Coordinates of C-alpha atoms in Angstrom, one line a residue:
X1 CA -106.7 -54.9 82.3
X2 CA -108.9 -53.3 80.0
X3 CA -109.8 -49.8 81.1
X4 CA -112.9 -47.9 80.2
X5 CA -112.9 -45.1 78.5
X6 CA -115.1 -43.1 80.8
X7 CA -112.0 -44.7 84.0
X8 CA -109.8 -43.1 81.3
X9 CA -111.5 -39.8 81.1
X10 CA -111.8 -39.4 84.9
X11 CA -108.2 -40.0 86.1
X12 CA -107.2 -37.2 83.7
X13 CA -109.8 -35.3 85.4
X14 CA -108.5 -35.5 88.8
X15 CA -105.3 -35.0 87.5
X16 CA -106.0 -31.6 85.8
X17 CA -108.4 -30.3 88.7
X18 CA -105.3 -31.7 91.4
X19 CA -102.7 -30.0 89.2
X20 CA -105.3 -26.6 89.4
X21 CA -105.6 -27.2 93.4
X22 CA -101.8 -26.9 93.6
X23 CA -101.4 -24.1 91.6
X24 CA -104.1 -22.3 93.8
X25 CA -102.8 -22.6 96.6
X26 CA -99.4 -21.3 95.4
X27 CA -101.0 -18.3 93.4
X28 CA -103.8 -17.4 95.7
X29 CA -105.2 -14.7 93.0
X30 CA -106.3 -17.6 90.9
X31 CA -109.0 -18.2 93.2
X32 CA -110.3 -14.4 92.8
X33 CA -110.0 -15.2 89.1
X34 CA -112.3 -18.5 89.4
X35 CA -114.7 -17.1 91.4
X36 CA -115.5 -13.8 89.2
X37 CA -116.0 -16.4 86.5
X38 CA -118.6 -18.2 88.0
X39 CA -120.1 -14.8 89.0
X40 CA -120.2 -13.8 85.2
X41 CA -121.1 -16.9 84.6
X42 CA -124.4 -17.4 86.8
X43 CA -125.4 -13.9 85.6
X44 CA -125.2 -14.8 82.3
X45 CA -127.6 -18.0 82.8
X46 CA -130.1 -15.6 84.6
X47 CA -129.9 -13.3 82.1
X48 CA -130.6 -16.1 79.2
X49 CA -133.2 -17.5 81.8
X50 CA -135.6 -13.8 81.5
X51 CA -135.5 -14.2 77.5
X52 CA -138.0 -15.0 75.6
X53 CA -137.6 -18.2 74.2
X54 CA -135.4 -19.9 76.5
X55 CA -136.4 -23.2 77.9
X56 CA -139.6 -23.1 75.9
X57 CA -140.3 -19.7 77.4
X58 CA -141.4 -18.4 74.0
X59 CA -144.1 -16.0 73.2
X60 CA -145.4 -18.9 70.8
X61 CA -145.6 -21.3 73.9
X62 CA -148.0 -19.6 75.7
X63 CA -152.1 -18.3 75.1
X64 CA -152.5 -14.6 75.6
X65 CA -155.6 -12.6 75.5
X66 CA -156.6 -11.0 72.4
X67 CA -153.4 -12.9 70.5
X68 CA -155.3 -15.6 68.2
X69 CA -152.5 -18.5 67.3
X70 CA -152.6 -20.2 64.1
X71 CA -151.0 -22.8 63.1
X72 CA -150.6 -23.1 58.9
X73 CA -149.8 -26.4 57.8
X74 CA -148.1 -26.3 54.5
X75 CA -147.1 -22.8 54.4
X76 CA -144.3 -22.4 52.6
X77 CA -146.3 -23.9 49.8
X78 CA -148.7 -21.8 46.7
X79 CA -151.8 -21.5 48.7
X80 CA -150.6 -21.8 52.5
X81 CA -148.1 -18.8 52.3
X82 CA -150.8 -17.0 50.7
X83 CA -153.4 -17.7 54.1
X84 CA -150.5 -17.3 56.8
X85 CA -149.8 -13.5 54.8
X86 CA -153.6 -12.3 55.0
X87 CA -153.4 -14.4 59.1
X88 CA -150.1 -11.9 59.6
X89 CA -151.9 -8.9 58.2
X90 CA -155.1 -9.4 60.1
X91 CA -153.0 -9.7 63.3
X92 CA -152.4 -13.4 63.9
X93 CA -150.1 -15.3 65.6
X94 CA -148.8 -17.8 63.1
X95 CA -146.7 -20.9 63.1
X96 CA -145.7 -22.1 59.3
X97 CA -144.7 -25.9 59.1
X98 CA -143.6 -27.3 56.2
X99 CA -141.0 -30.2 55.6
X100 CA -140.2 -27.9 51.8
X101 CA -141.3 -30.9 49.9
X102 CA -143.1 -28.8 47.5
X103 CA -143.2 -25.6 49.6
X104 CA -140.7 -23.0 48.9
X105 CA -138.6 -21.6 51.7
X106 CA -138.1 -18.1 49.3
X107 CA -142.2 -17.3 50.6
X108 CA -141.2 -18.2 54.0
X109 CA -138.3 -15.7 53.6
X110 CA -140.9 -12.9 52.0
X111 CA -142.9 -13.0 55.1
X112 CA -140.0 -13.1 57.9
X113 CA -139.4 -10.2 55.7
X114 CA -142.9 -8.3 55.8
X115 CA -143.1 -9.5 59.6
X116 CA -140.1 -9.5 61.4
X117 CA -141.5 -8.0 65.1
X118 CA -140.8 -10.8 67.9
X119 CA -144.2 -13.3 68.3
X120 CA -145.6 -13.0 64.7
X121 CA -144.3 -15.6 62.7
X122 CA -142.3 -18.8 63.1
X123 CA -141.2 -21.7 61.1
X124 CA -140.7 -25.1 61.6
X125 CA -139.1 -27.7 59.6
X126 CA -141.4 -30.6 59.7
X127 CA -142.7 -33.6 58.1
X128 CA -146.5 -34.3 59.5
X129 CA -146.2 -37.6 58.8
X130 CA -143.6 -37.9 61.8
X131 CA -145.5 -38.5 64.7
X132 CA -143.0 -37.8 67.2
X133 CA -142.0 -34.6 65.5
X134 CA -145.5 -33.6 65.6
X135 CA -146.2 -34.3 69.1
X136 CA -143.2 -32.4 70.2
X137 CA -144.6 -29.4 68.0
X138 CA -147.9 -29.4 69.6
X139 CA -146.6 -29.7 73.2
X140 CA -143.9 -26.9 72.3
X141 CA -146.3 -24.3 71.4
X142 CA -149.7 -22.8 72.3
X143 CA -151.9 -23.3 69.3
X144 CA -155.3 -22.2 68.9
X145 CA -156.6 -23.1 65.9
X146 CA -154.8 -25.2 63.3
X147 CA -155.3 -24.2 59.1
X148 CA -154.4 -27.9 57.8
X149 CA -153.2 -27.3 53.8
X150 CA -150.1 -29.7 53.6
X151 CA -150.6 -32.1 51.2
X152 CA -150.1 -33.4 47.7
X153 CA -152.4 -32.1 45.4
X154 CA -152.0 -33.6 42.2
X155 CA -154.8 -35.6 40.7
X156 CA -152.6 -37.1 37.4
X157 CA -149.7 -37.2 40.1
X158 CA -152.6 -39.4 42.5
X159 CA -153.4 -42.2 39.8
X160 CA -149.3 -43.0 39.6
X161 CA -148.5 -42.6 43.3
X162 CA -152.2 -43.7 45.0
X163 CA -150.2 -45.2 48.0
X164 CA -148.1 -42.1 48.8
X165 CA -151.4 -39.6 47.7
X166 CA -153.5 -42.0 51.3
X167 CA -150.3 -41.7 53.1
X168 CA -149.8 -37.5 52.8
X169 CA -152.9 -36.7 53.0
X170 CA -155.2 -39.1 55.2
X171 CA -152.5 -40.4 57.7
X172 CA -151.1 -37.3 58.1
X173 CA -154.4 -35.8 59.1
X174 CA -155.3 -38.4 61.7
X175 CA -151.9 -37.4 62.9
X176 CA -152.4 -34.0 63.2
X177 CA -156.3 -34.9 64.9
X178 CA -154.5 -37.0 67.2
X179 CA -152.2 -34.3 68.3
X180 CA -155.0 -31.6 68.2
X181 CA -157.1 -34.2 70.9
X182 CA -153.7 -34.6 73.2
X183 CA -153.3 -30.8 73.3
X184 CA -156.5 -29.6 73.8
X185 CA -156.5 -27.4 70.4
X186 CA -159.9 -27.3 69.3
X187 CA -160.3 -25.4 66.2
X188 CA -159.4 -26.9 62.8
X189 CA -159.8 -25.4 59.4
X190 CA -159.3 -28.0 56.5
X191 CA -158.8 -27.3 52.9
X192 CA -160.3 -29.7 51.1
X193 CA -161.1 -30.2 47.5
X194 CA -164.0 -30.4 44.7
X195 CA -162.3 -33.4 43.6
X196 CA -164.5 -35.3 46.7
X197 CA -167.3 -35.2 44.3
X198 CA -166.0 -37.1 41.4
X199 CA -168.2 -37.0 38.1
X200 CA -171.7 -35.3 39.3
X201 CA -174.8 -35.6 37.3
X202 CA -175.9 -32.2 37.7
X203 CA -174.3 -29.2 38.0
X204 CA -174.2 -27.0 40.0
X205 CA -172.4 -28.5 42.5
X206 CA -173.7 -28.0 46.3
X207 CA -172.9 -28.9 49.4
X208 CA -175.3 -31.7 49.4
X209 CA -173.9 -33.0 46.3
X210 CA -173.6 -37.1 46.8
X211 CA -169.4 -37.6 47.1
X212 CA -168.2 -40.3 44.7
X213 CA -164.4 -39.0 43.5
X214 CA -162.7 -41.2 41.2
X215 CA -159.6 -40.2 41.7
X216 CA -156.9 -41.1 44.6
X217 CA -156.5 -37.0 45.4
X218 CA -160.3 -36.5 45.5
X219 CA -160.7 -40.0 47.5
X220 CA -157.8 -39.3 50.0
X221 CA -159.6 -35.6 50.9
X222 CA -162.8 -37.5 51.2
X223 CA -161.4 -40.2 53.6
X224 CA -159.4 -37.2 55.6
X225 CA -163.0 -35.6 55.9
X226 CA -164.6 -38.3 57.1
X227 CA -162.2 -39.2 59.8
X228 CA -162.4 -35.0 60.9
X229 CA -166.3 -35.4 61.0
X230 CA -166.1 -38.9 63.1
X231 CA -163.8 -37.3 65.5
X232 CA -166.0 -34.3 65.7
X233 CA -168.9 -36.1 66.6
X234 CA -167.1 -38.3 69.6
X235 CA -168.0 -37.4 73.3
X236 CA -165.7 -34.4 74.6
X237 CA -164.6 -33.7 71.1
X238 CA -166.0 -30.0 71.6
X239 CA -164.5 -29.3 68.2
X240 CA -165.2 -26.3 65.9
X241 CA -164.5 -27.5 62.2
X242 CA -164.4 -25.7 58.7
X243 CA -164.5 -27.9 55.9
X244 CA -163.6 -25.6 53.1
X245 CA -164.4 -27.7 49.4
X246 CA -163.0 -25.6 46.4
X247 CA -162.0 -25.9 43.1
X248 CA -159.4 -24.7 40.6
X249 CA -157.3 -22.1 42.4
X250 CA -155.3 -19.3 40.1
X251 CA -153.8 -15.8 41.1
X252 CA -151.4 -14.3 43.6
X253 CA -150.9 -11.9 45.9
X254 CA -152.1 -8.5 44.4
X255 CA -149.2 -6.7 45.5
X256 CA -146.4 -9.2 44.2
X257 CA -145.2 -10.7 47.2
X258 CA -145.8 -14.2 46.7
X259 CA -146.8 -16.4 43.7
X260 CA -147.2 -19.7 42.6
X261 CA -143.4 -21.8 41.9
X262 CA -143.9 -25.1 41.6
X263 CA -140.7 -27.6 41.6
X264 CA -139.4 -28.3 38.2
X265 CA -139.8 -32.0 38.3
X266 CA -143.6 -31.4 38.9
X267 CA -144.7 -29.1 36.2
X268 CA -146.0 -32.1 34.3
X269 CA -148.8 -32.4 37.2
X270 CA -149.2 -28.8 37.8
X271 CA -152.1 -26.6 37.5
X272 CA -152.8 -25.4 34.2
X273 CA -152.1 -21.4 34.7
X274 CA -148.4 -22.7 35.3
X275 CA -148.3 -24.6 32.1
X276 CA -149.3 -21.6 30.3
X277 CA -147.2 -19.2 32.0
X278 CA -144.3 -21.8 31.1
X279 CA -145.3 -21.9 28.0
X280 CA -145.0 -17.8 27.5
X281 CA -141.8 -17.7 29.2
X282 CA -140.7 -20.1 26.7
X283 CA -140.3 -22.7 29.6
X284 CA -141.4 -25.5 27.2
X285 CA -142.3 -25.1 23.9
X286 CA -146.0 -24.4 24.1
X287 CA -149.4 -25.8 26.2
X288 CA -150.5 -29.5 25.8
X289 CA -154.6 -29.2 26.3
X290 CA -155.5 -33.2 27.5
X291 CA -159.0 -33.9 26.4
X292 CA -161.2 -31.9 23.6
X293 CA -164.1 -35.0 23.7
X294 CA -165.9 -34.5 26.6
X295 CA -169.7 -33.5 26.5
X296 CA -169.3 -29.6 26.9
X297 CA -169.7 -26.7 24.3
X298 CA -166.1 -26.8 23.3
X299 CA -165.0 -30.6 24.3
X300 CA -162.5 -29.3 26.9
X301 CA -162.9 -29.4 30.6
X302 CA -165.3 -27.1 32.3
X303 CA -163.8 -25.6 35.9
X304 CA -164.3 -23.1 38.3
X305 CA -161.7 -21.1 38.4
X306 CA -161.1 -19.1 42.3
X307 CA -158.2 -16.5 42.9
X308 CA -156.1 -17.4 46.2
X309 CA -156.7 -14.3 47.2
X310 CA -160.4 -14.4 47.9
X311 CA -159.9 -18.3 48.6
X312 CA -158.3 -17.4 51.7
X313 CA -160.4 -14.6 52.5
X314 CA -162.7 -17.4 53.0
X315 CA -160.4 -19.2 54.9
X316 CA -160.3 -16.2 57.4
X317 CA -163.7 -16.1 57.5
X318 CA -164.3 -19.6 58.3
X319 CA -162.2 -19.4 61.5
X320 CA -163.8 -16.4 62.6
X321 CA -167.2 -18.1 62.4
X322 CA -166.0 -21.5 63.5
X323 CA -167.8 -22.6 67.2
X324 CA -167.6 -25.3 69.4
X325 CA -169.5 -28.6 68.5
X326 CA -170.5 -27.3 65.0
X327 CA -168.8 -28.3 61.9
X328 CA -169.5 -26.2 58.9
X329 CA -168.9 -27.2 55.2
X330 CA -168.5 -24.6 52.0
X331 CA -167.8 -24.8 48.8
X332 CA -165.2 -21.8 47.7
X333 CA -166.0 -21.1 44.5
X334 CA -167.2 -18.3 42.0
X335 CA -169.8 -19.9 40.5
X336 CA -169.1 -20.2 37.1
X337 CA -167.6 -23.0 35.0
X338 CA -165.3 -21.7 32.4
X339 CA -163.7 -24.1 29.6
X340 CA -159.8 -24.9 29.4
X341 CA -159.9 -23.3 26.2
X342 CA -161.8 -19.8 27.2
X343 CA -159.0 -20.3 30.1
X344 CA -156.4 -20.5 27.1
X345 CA -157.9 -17.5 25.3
X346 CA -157.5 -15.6 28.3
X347 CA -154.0 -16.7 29.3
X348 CA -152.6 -15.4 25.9
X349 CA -154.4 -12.3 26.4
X350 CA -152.6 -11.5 30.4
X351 CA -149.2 -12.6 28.9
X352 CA -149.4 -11.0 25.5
X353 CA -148.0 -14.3 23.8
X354 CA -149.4 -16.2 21.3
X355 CA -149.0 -19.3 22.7
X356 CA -148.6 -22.6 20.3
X357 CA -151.3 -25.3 21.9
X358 CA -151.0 -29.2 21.1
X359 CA -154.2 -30.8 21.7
X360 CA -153.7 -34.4 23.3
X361 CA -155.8 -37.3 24.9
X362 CA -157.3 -37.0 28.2
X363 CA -156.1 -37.2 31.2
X364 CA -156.5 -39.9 33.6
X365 CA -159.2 -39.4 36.3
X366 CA -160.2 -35.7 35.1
X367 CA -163.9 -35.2 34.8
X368 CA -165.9 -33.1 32.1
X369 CA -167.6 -30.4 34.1
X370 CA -167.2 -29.2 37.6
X371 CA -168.2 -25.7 39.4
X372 CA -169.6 -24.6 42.6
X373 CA -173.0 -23.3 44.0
X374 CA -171.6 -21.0 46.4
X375 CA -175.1 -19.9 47.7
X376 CA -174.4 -21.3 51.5
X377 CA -170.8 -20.3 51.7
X378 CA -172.3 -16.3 50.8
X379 CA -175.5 -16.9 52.8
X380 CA -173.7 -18.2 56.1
X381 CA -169.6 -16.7 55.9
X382 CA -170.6 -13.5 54.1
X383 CA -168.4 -14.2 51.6
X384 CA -168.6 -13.9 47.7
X385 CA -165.7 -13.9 45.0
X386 CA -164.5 -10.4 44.3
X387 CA -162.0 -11.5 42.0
X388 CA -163.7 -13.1 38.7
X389 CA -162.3 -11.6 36.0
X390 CA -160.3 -14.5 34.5
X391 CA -158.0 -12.5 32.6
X392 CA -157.2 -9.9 35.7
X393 CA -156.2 -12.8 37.9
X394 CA -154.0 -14.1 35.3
X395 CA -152.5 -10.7 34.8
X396 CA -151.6 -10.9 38.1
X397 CA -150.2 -14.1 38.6
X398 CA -148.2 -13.5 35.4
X399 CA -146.2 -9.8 36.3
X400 CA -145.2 -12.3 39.4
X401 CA -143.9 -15.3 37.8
X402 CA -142.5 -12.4 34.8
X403 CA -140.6 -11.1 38.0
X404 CA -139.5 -14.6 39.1
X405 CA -138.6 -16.7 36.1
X406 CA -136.9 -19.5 38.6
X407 CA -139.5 -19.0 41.1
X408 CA -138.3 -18.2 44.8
X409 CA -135.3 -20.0 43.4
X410 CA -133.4 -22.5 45.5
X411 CA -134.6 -23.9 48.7

């Protein structure tokens, strides 16, 4: 007869607990033995039991008064670890989660570092577009106010990968939404993008400005928006939401601690103050400027270029002003409109390097012009760009990235 393997497994256990039996009662000190075992035993499971984060027992499970949790979406990445450093310093709570797609585990490791006390900071390996992993997240911890950052954010990336660009960004928001509703979390802070407006016909660009983007990036962030604003409005909601729209973001942290470091493979996509510092590391052999026909003064691009640092000053200030039932939308921006190649002028001058420049054809779904009217932003946040000298942000960013030619280095 064919016997199971679990029929197997029990017969050797009644042999091996008969076989102790026996010996017990022939060696009666055994049983002294046994018994301070389970003694040591049951103390140990108490003692486990009173420590903080056993059986979900952890200081990040719970609210407490005066402790303001944050959860930072995307925060191993440029711009995220930047916001959960300023959260730490001002005193928040904050949970990172980042599935290290193109976050870098080296800034999570800086700010374990700066942070290490019990209940500041924790990470979480994660993809957001798991909705099981994302549920168990939000039921495992005590969040009160979520800063969503995760996503791809690419737009020459978007026009080759349009289905992956609505799936990271749009799904994964109504995902986090969901969650948010289940768990009673009621505060949500979004980083959005300028690219929601698309080609405008007059500059500058407000808050009122009609949406149209043209590219996936900048139509994916506009979907995700809508969906956060149709929630908002739906009976019970009771959400307070920042929408925060801004546009070209250079810089790092003042004192050194973090930087930008993309992946390799994405350079290519990557924001042009990489490029250039690439280009005077010797990286690759110089900068490729795509586009010199468009209607401006010089026929490059015109942007609005906003250090991280004050970008997520704004950041902080839009969840201290966020209330219930209202939903507040800003663009973070300085401003001004600067051209790629004033931006180039000013990148040779931070790095000291005469950097060789091949002029190219444009790139697909880029747009001529683009910067901010930050009026509303200053008017109702109390908040203005301190940081606008172009070349002093890419000063900066360069002694960083001089400091870490590989970037954080492996993951």
């Amino acid at each position: 007869m064919l016997e199971y393997p679990y029929t197997a497994y029990y017969k050797q256990q009644q042999g091996y607990l008969g076989m102790e039996y026996f010996d017990a009662r022939r060696k009666p000190h055994n049983v002294g033995k046994i018994i301070a075992a389970l003694v040591l035993t049951t103390v140990c499971i108490f003692v486990l039991k009173q420590s903080p984060g056993f059986g979900g027992n952890s200081v990040f499970s719970r609210h407490e008064p005066g402790v303001t949790h944050v959860l930072v979406t995307g925060g191993a990445g440029y711009i995220g670890s930047h916001a959960a450093l300023r959260l730490l310093k001002d005193n928040y709570r904050v949970t990172i989660v980042d599935n290290l797609s193109r976050g870098n585990m080296g800034a999570v490791k800086v700010l374990q570092g700066l942070f290490p006390q019990p209940g500041r900071l924790q990470f979480i390996f994660a993809d957001l577009g798991d909705q099981k992993s994302v549920n168990k997240i939000f039921a495992e911890n005590a969040f009160d106010a979520v800063m969503h950052f995760a996503a791809v954010a690419y737009v020459g990336e978007s026009t080759l990968e349009p289905l992956r660009y609505y799936h990271n960004i749009t799904s994964n928001t109504l995902l986090i939404l969901e969650a948010m509703a289940s768990h009673g979390v009621k505060t949500l802070i979004y980083s959005s993008t300028c690219a929601t407006y698309g080609e405008p016909e007059k500059m500058p660009i407000t808050e009122a400005t009609p949406q149209f983007p043209i590219n996936p990036y900048g139509k994916a962030k506009k979907m995700a928006e809508d969906i956060i604003l149709d929630f908002s409005k739906s009976k019970g909601a009771d959400m307070a939401v920042m929408i925060l729209r801004y546009f070209n973001v250079i810089g790092s942290d003042p004192e050194g601690r973090l930087g930008e470091a993309p992946r390799p493979e994405l350079r290519e996509h990557g924001r042009i103050s990489g490029a250039c510092f690439d280009a005077a590391l010797g990286v690759i052999p110089g900068l490729k400027v795509k586009g010199t026909d468009y209607p401006t003064a010089d026929g490059t691009c015109i942007r609005d270029y906003i250090d991280v640092t004050d970008l997520v000053d704004a950041h902080v200030k839009a969840l201290n002003k966020a209330e219930p039932r209202k939903v507040g939308i800003y663009n973070v921006g300085t401003g001004r409109g600067r051209s790629v190649n004033e931006f180039v002028d000013a990148c040779k001058k931070a790095t000291g390097v005469n950097i060789k420049i091949e002029y190219l054809s444009r790139r697909p779904g880029d747009y001529a012009e683009v910067y901010s009217d930050p009026t509303k932003i200053n008017k109702e946040l109390n908040w203005t760009a301190q940081y606008t000298d172009l070349k002093e942000s890419l000063s900066v960013a360069w002694r960083w990235q001089k400091s870490h030619p590989h970037g954080y280095g492996p993951n």
